[in-house]
């Protein structure tokens, strides 16, 4: 199993959050992120999404029996890494990420849950840092991390190179972006979240184009997996459905997600939409997300699996 390596790096996979991945307010300039400050938000978000992850891991458990080593590539604070340790009680689990503060949370979480004796972390630029694994993985999971890498096909090939023959790579990419709000809020112009989403799509395209040595690629993940020398074995989507009225934790998640959207893309919205978003974020406003009763969370994540040929 990998040991705890602490490399200076800016490549963490995990400011989880826009609809291309975890569903919600994503910043892509990772060099400027204070991961210690972001960690509680990422951890709370992953905990909220645990029902979805349990579905996905249950599906993987039917495909992959008794893995010896499971690697979570771009693990963030380790919520899903620990779910893997729970799902596969005979497996060693390695949480790999570029952000040391997030891996500290992962180690602490594994200790609290009783997994410390079979849980390790690996810090460094991904996927290169995976060369420090002590042996190949039987199951590798990469959740919304590949779209941050300039050459996604090459990254898939690199991940596949760290699998045992017959080992499985599972990637979570795409699906349906998170929805929080009804089409007509009763204030502002109807369709606010759809317009926010359109701006997010443009911002994501710009992020990909701005990556050094970015390689344009149609987002056909089965085709990319095949081109990377792997055999695509399955595709499944998993739903998180938290209907109104929301729990306090879910409401706080929606508030934080919309706040980060306001910071990141607010100036790209027109004045009316900015004003509506500001009302939604005002804790004293009856139309705000902390008070209104029609806020929900609905999102779908898609997982693709492939095996390394024997």
GROMACS .gro file of C-alpha atoms in nm:
model
  310
    1UNK     CA    1   0.000   0.000   0.000
    2UNK     CA    2   0.114   0.355  -0.060
    3UNK     CA    3   0.266   0.546   0.225
    4UNK     CA    4   0.186   0.904   0.318
    5UNK     CA    5   0.374   1.123   0.071
    6UNK     CA    6   0.348   1.500   0.090
    7UNK     CA    7   0.446   1.673  -0.231
    8UNK     CA    8   0.407   2.038  -0.314
    9UNK     CA    9   0.137   2.045  -0.579
   10UNK     CA   10  -0.153   2.246  -0.705
   11UNK     CA   11  -0.333   1.963  -0.882
   12UNK     CA   12  -0.614   1.852  -0.661
   13UNK     CA   13  -0.914   1.707  -0.829
   14UNK     CA   14  -1.151   1.828  -0.570
   15UNK     CA   15  -1.316   2.149  -0.562
   16UNK     CA   16  -1.623   1.945  -0.632
   17UNK     CA   17  -1.899   2.133  -0.758
   18UNK     CA   18  -2.026   2.217  -1.104
   19UNK     CA   19  -2.261   2.011  -1.308
   20UNK     CA   20  -1.985   1.842  -1.501
   21UNK     CA   21  -1.905   1.664  -1.185
   22UNK     CA   22  -2.022   1.692  -0.832
   23UNK     CA   23  -2.299   1.910  -0.939
   24UNK     CA   24  -2.247   2.254  -0.783
   25UNK     CA   25  -2.010   2.556  -0.757
   26UNK     CA   26  -1.680   2.462  -0.915
   27UNK     CA   27  -1.366   2.673  -0.936
   28UNK     CA   28  -1.101   2.551  -1.173
   29UNK     CA   29  -0.807   2.773  -1.081
   30UNK     CA   30  -0.679   2.525  -0.826
   31UNK     CA   31  -0.356   2.711  -0.756
   32UNK     CA   32  -0.553   2.978  -0.572
   33UNK     CA   33  -0.771   2.751  -0.361
   34UNK     CA   34  -0.727   2.740   0.016
   35UNK     CA   35  -0.790   2.369   0.061
   36UNK     CA   36  -0.794   2.386   0.441
   37UNK     CA   37  -1.072   2.643   0.415
   38UNK     CA   38  -1.258   2.445   0.147
   39UNK     CA   39  -1.229   2.109   0.324
   40UNK     CA   40  -1.536   2.134   0.552
   41UNK     CA   41  -1.756   2.232   0.256
   42UNK     CA   42  -1.624   1.946   0.043
   43UNK     CA   43  -1.668   1.700   0.326
   44UNK     CA   44  -2.025   1.813   0.401
   45UNK     CA   45  -2.111   1.798   0.033
   46UNK     CA   46  -1.976   1.446  -0.010
   47UNK     CA   47  -2.164   1.335   0.302
   48UNK     CA   48  -2.485   1.477   0.155
   49UNK     CA   49  -2.418   1.280  -0.166
   50UNK     CA   50  -2.345   0.958   0.022
   51UNK     CA   51  -2.675   0.791  -0.082
   52UNK     CA   52  -2.573   0.835  -0.447
   53UNK     CA   53  -2.221   0.705  -0.383
   54UNK     CA   54  -2.357   0.402  -0.197
   55UNK     CA   55  -2.563   0.314  -0.504
   56UNK     CA   56  -2.258   0.344  -0.729
   57UNK     CA   57  -2.035   0.142  -0.496
   58UNK     CA   58  -2.303  -0.125  -0.463
   59UNK     CA   59  -2.302  -0.159  -0.840
   60UNK     CA   60  -1.921  -0.176  -0.846
   61UNK     CA   61  -1.924  -0.442  -0.573
   62UNK     CA   62  -2.127  -0.666  -0.803
   63UNK     CA   63  -1.872  -0.611  -1.082
   64UNK     CA   64  -1.552  -0.633  -0.875
   65UNK     CA   65  -1.526  -0.908  -0.617
   66UNK     CA   66  -1.281  -0.895  -0.328
   67UNK     CA   67  -1.030  -0.636  -0.455
   68UNK     CA   68  -0.697  -0.629  -0.274
   69UNK     CA   69  -0.614  -0.263  -0.340
   70UNK     CA   70  -0.861   0.017  -0.414
   71UNK     CA   71  -0.728   0.360  -0.513
   72UNK     CA   72  -0.944   0.675  -0.502
   73UNK     CA   73  -0.780   0.913  -0.751
   74UNK     CA   74  -0.857   1.272  -0.658
   75UNK     CA   75  -1.000   1.166  -0.323
   76UNK     CA   76  -1.049   1.504  -0.161
   77UNK     CA   77  -1.127   1.471   0.210
   78UNK     CA   78  -1.179   1.095   0.184
   79UNK     CA   79  -1.553   1.054   0.231
   80UNK     CA   80  -1.582   0.823  -0.070
   81UNK     CA   81  -1.247   0.658   0.009
   82UNK     CA   82  -1.391   0.551   0.343
   83UNK     CA   83  -1.708   0.427   0.173
   84UNK     CA   84  -1.482   0.203  -0.035
   85UNK     CA   85  -1.319   0.074   0.284
   86UNK     CA   86  -1.666  -0.001   0.420
   87UNK     CA   87  -1.788  -0.163   0.097
   88UNK     CA   88  -1.478  -0.382   0.058
   89UNK     CA   89  -1.379  -0.488   0.412
   90UNK     CA   90  -1.090  -0.700   0.283
   91UNK     CA   91  -0.933  -0.425   0.074
   92UNK     CA   92  -0.653  -0.180   0.137
   93UNK     CA   93  -0.761   0.169   0.031
   94UNK     CA   94  -0.539   0.453  -0.086
   95UNK     CA   95  -0.672   0.809  -0.109
   96UNK     CA   96  -0.465   0.999  -0.369
   97UNK     CA   97  -0.489   1.376  -0.406
   98UNK     CA   98  -0.278   1.681  -0.466
   99UNK     CA   99  -0.395   1.874  -0.160
  100UNK     CA  100  -0.233   1.782   0.170
  101UNK     CA  101  -0.502   1.944   0.390
  102UNK     CA  102  -0.767   1.726   0.227
  103UNK     CA  103  -0.564   1.411   0.283
  104UNK     CA  104  -0.525   1.504   0.649
  105UNK     CA  105  -0.905   1.500   0.672
  106UNK     CA  106  -0.911   1.166   0.492
  107UNK     CA  107  -0.667   1.007   0.737
  108UNK     CA  108  -0.858   1.145   1.035
  109UNK     CA  109  -1.186   1.015   0.895
  110UNK     CA  110  -1.042   0.668   0.834
  111UNK     CA  111  -0.913   0.664   1.190
  112UNK     CA  112  -1.250   0.762   1.337
  113UNK     CA  113  -1.423   0.490   1.135
  114UNK     CA  114  -1.175   0.219   1.228
  115UNK     CA  115  -1.007   0.180   0.889
  116UNK     CA  116  -0.664   0.322   0.975
  117UNK     CA  117  -0.487  -0.015   0.958
  118UNK     CA  118  -0.575  -0.059   0.590
  119UNK     CA  119  -0.595   0.303   0.476
  120UNK     CA  120  -0.315   0.511   0.323
  121UNK     CA  121  -0.277   0.843   0.143
  122UNK     CA  122  -0.069   0.950  -0.153
  123UNK     CA  123  -0.005   1.319  -0.215
  124UNK     CA  124   0.127   1.455  -0.544
  125UNK     CA  125   0.045   1.554  -0.899
  126UNK     CA  126  -0.201   1.311  -1.053
  127UNK     CA  127  -0.180   1.075  -1.227
  128UNK     CA  128   0.201   1.083  -1.201
  129UNK     CA  129   0.208   1.033  -0.825
  130UNK     CA  130   0.047   0.691  -0.871
  131UNK     CA  131   0.391   0.559  -0.966
  132UNK     CA  132   0.458   0.555  -0.590
  133UNK     CA  133   0.195   0.290  -0.529
  134UNK     CA  134   0.359  -0.022  -0.390
  135UNK     CA  135   0.168  -0.246  -0.631
  136UNK     CA  136  -0.108  -0.220  -0.894
  137UNK     CA  137  -0.471  -0.162  -0.801
  138UNK     CA  138  -0.756  -0.405  -0.851
  139UNK     CA  139  -1.007  -0.118  -0.853
  140UNK     CA  140  -0.941   0.248  -0.927
  141UNK     CA  141  -1.199   0.526  -0.888
  142UNK     CA  142  -1.168   0.874  -1.038
  143UNK     CA  143  -1.456   1.110  -0.962
  144UNK     CA  144  -1.469   1.435  -1.160
  145UNK     CA  145  -1.094   1.461  -1.169
  146UNK     CA  146  -1.011   1.372  -1.529
  147UNK     CA  147  -1.173   1.681  -1.679
  148UNK     CA  148  -0.912   1.894  -1.501
  149UNK     CA  149  -0.628   1.724  -1.689
  150UNK     CA  150  -0.521   1.861  -2.029
  151UNK     CA  151  -0.507   1.524  -2.209
  152UNK     CA  152  -0.791   1.313  -2.075
  153UNK     CA  153  -0.721   1.013  -2.299
  154UNK     CA  154  -0.356   1.005  -2.191
  155UNK     CA  155  -0.469   1.031  -1.829
  156UNK     CA  156  -0.698   0.731  -1.875
  157UNK     CA  157  -0.411   0.533  -2.021
  158UNK     CA  158  -0.191   0.633  -1.728
  159UNK     CA  159  -0.456   0.523  -1.477
  160UNK     CA  160  -0.500   0.196  -1.662
  161UNK     CA  161  -0.128   0.136  -1.639
  162UNK     CA  162  -0.159   0.119  -1.259
  163UNK     CA  163  -0.424  -0.155  -1.270
  164UNK     CA  164  -0.362  -0.526  -1.234
  165UNK     CA  165  -0.447  -0.726  -1.549
  166UNK     CA  166  -0.824  -0.766  -1.525
  167UNK     CA  167  -0.844  -0.471  -1.284
  168UNK     CA  168  -1.128  -0.219  -1.310
  169UNK     CA  169  -1.119   0.156  -1.365
  170UNK     CA  170  -1.439   0.340  -1.268
  171UNK     CA  171  -1.471   0.705  -1.364
  172UNK     CA  172  -1.747   0.941  -1.258
  173UNK     CA  173  -1.792   1.212  -1.520
  174UNK     CA  174  -2.096   1.390  -1.656
  175UNK     CA  175  -2.456   1.302  -1.581
  176UNK     CA  176  -2.708   1.576  -1.509
  177UNK     CA  177  -2.623   1.898  -1.325
  178UNK     CA  178  -2.772   1.962  -0.984
  179UNK     CA  179  -3.104   2.143  -0.973
  180UNK     CA  180  -3.208   2.333  -0.663
  181UNK     CA  181  -3.483   2.569  -0.772
  182UNK     CA  182  -3.822   2.563  -0.946
  183UNK     CA  183  -3.835   2.722  -1.291
  184UNK     CA  184  -4.049   3.010  -1.166
  185UNK     CA  185  -3.933   3.141  -0.829
  186UNK     CA  186  -4.202   3.403  -0.797
  187UNK     CA  187  -3.934   3.669  -0.824
  188UNK     CA  188  -3.720   3.767  -1.120
  189UNK     CA  189  -3.741   3.613  -1.465
  190UNK     CA  190  -3.831   3.241  -1.475
  191UNK     CA  191  -3.556   3.002  -1.577
  192UNK     CA  192  -3.276   3.143  -1.361
  193UNK     CA  193  -3.097   2.815  -1.299
  194UNK     CA  194  -3.104   2.720  -1.668
  195UNK     CA  195  -2.937   3.050  -1.755
  196UNK     CA  196  -2.679   3.003  -1.479
  197UNK     CA  197  -2.612   2.659  -1.622
  198UNK     CA  198  -2.550   2.799  -1.970
  199UNK     CA  199  -2.291   3.040  -1.827
  200UNK     CA  200  -2.131   2.752  -1.637
  201UNK     CA  201  -2.101   2.552  -1.959
  202UNK     CA  202  -1.915   2.838  -2.125
  203UNK     CA  203  -1.688   2.880  -1.823
  204UNK     CA  204  -1.611   2.507  -1.826
  205UNK     CA  205  -1.524   2.519  -2.196
  206UNK     CA  206  -1.290   2.811  -2.129
  207UNK     CA  207  -1.129   2.625  -1.838
  208UNK     CA  208  -1.055   2.326  -2.061
  209UNK     CA  209  -0.918   2.546  -2.339
  210UNK     CA  210  -0.695   2.738  -2.097
  211UNK     CA  211  -0.522   2.429  -1.958
  212UNK     CA  212  -0.160   2.417  -2.075
  213UNK     CA  213  -0.129   2.171  -2.367
  214UNK     CA  214  -0.503   2.108  -2.361
  215UNK     CA  215  -0.622   1.838  -2.600
  216UNK     CA  216  -0.972   1.882  -2.739
  217UNK     CA  217  -1.173   1.563  -2.705
  218UNK     CA  218  -1.533   1.466  -2.768
  219UNK     CA  219  -1.676   1.362  -2.431
  220UNK     CA  220  -1.742   1.005  -2.538
  221UNK     CA  221  -1.601   0.830  -2.232
  222UNK     CA  222  -1.648   0.470  -2.356
  223UNK     CA  223  -1.459   0.564  -2.674
  224UNK     CA  224  -1.185   0.736  -2.474
  225UNK     CA  225  -1.150   0.434  -2.247
  226UNK     CA  226  -1.121   0.207  -2.550
  227UNK     CA  227  -0.864   0.437  -2.712
  228UNK     CA  228  -0.666   0.425  -2.387
  229UNK     CA  229  -0.630   0.049  -2.422
  230UNK     CA  230  -0.906  -0.051  -2.180
  231UNK     CA  231  -1.223  -0.252  -2.238
  232UNK     CA  232  -1.540  -0.059  -2.156
  233UNK     CA  233  -1.763  -0.283  -1.946
  234UNK     CA  234  -2.051  -0.072  -1.823
  235UNK     CA  235  -2.224   0.265  -1.782
  236UNK     CA  236  -2.472   0.349  -1.508
  237UNK     CA  237  -2.622   0.671  -1.374
  238UNK     CA  238  -2.717   0.724  -1.013
  239UNK     CA  239  -2.969   0.970  -0.872
  240UNK     CA  240  -2.965   1.189  -0.566
  241UNK     CA  241  -3.319   1.306  -0.495
  242UNK     CA  242  -3.362   1.527  -0.188
  243UNK     CA  243  -3.712   1.673  -0.217
  244UNK     CA  244  -3.840   1.987  -0.047
  245UNK     CA  245  -3.847   2.072   0.233
  246UNK     CA  246  -3.473   2.020   0.275
  247UNK     CA  247  -3.279   1.934   0.587
  248UNK     CA  248  -3.064   2.208   0.736
  249UNK     CA  249  -2.751   2.038   0.599
  250UNK     CA  250  -2.892   2.022   0.246
  251UNK     CA  251  -3.012   2.382   0.265
  252UNK     CA  252  -2.666   2.493   0.377
  253UNK     CA  253  -2.515   2.304   0.084
  254UNK     CA  254  -2.746   2.481  -0.162
  255UNK     CA  255  -2.662   2.817  -0.005
  256UNK     CA  256  -2.288   2.756  -0.024
  257UNK     CA  257  -2.311   2.630  -0.381
  258UNK     CA  258  -2.509   2.933  -0.499
  259UNK     CA  259  -2.275   3.166  -0.310
  260UNK     CA  260  -1.975   3.022  -0.492
  261UNK     CA  261  -2.158   3.052  -0.822
  262UNK     CA  262  -2.229   3.418  -0.744
  263UNK     CA  263  -1.860   3.479  -0.676
  264UNK     CA  264  -1.741   3.296  -0.983
  265UNK     CA  265  -1.982   3.379  -1.263
  266UNK     CA  266  -2.212   3.645  -1.119
  267UNK     CA  267  -2.070   3.919  -1.338
  268UNK     CA  268  -2.159   3.716  -1.648
  269UNK     CA  269  -2.528   3.724  -1.557
  270UNK     CA  270  -2.751   4.015  -1.645
  271UNK     CA  271  -2.850   4.265  -1.377
  272UNK     CA  272  -3.193   4.113  -1.316
  273UNK     CA  273  -3.054   3.763  -1.265
  274UNK     CA  274  -2.781   3.894  -1.035
  275UNK     CA  275  -3.045   4.070  -0.829
  276UNK     CA  276  -3.253   3.751  -0.809
  277UNK     CA  277  -2.950   3.549  -0.705
  278UNK     CA  278  -2.867   3.806  -0.438
  279UNK     CA  279  -3.220   3.777  -0.301
  280UNK     CA  280  -3.184   3.400  -0.291
  281UNK     CA  281  -2.866   3.439  -0.087
  282UNK     CA  282  -3.005   3.699   0.155
  283UNK     CA  283  -3.075   3.519   0.486
  284UNK     CA  284  -3.325   3.789   0.584
  285UNK     CA  285  -3.528   3.765   0.262
  286UNK     CA  286  -3.840   3.549   0.263
  287UNK     CA  287  -3.752   3.460  -0.099
  288UNK     CA  288  -3.408   3.339   0.008
  289UNK     CA  289  -3.304   2.974   0.003
  290UNK     CA  290  -3.272   2.967   0.382
  291UNK     CA  291  -3.642   3.045   0.420
  292UNK     CA  292  -3.832   2.928   0.115
  293UNK     CA  293  -3.989   2.582   0.125
  294UNK     CA  294  -3.952   2.485  -0.242
  295UNK     CA  295  -3.573   2.434  -0.254
  296UNK     CA  296  -3.464   2.080  -0.342
  297UNK     CA  297  -3.158   1.887  -0.461
  298UNK     CA  298  -3.186   1.669  -0.770
  299UNK     CA  299  -2.877   1.544  -0.955
  300UNK     CA  300  -2.757   1.242  -1.153
  301UNK     CA  301  -2.397   1.122  -1.180
  302UNK     CA  302  -2.277   0.880  -1.448
  303UNK     CA  303  -2.011   0.615  -1.384
  304UNK     CA  304  -1.822   0.436  -1.661
  305UNK     CA  305  -1.627   0.115  -1.596
  306UNK     CA  306  -1.351  -0.047  -1.795
  307UNK     CA  307  -1.104  -0.328  -1.732
  308UNK     CA  308  -0.737  -0.366  -1.818
  309UNK     CA  309  -0.708  -0.659  -2.059
  310UNK     CA  310  -0.547  -0.970  -1.917
   0.00000   0.00000   0.00000
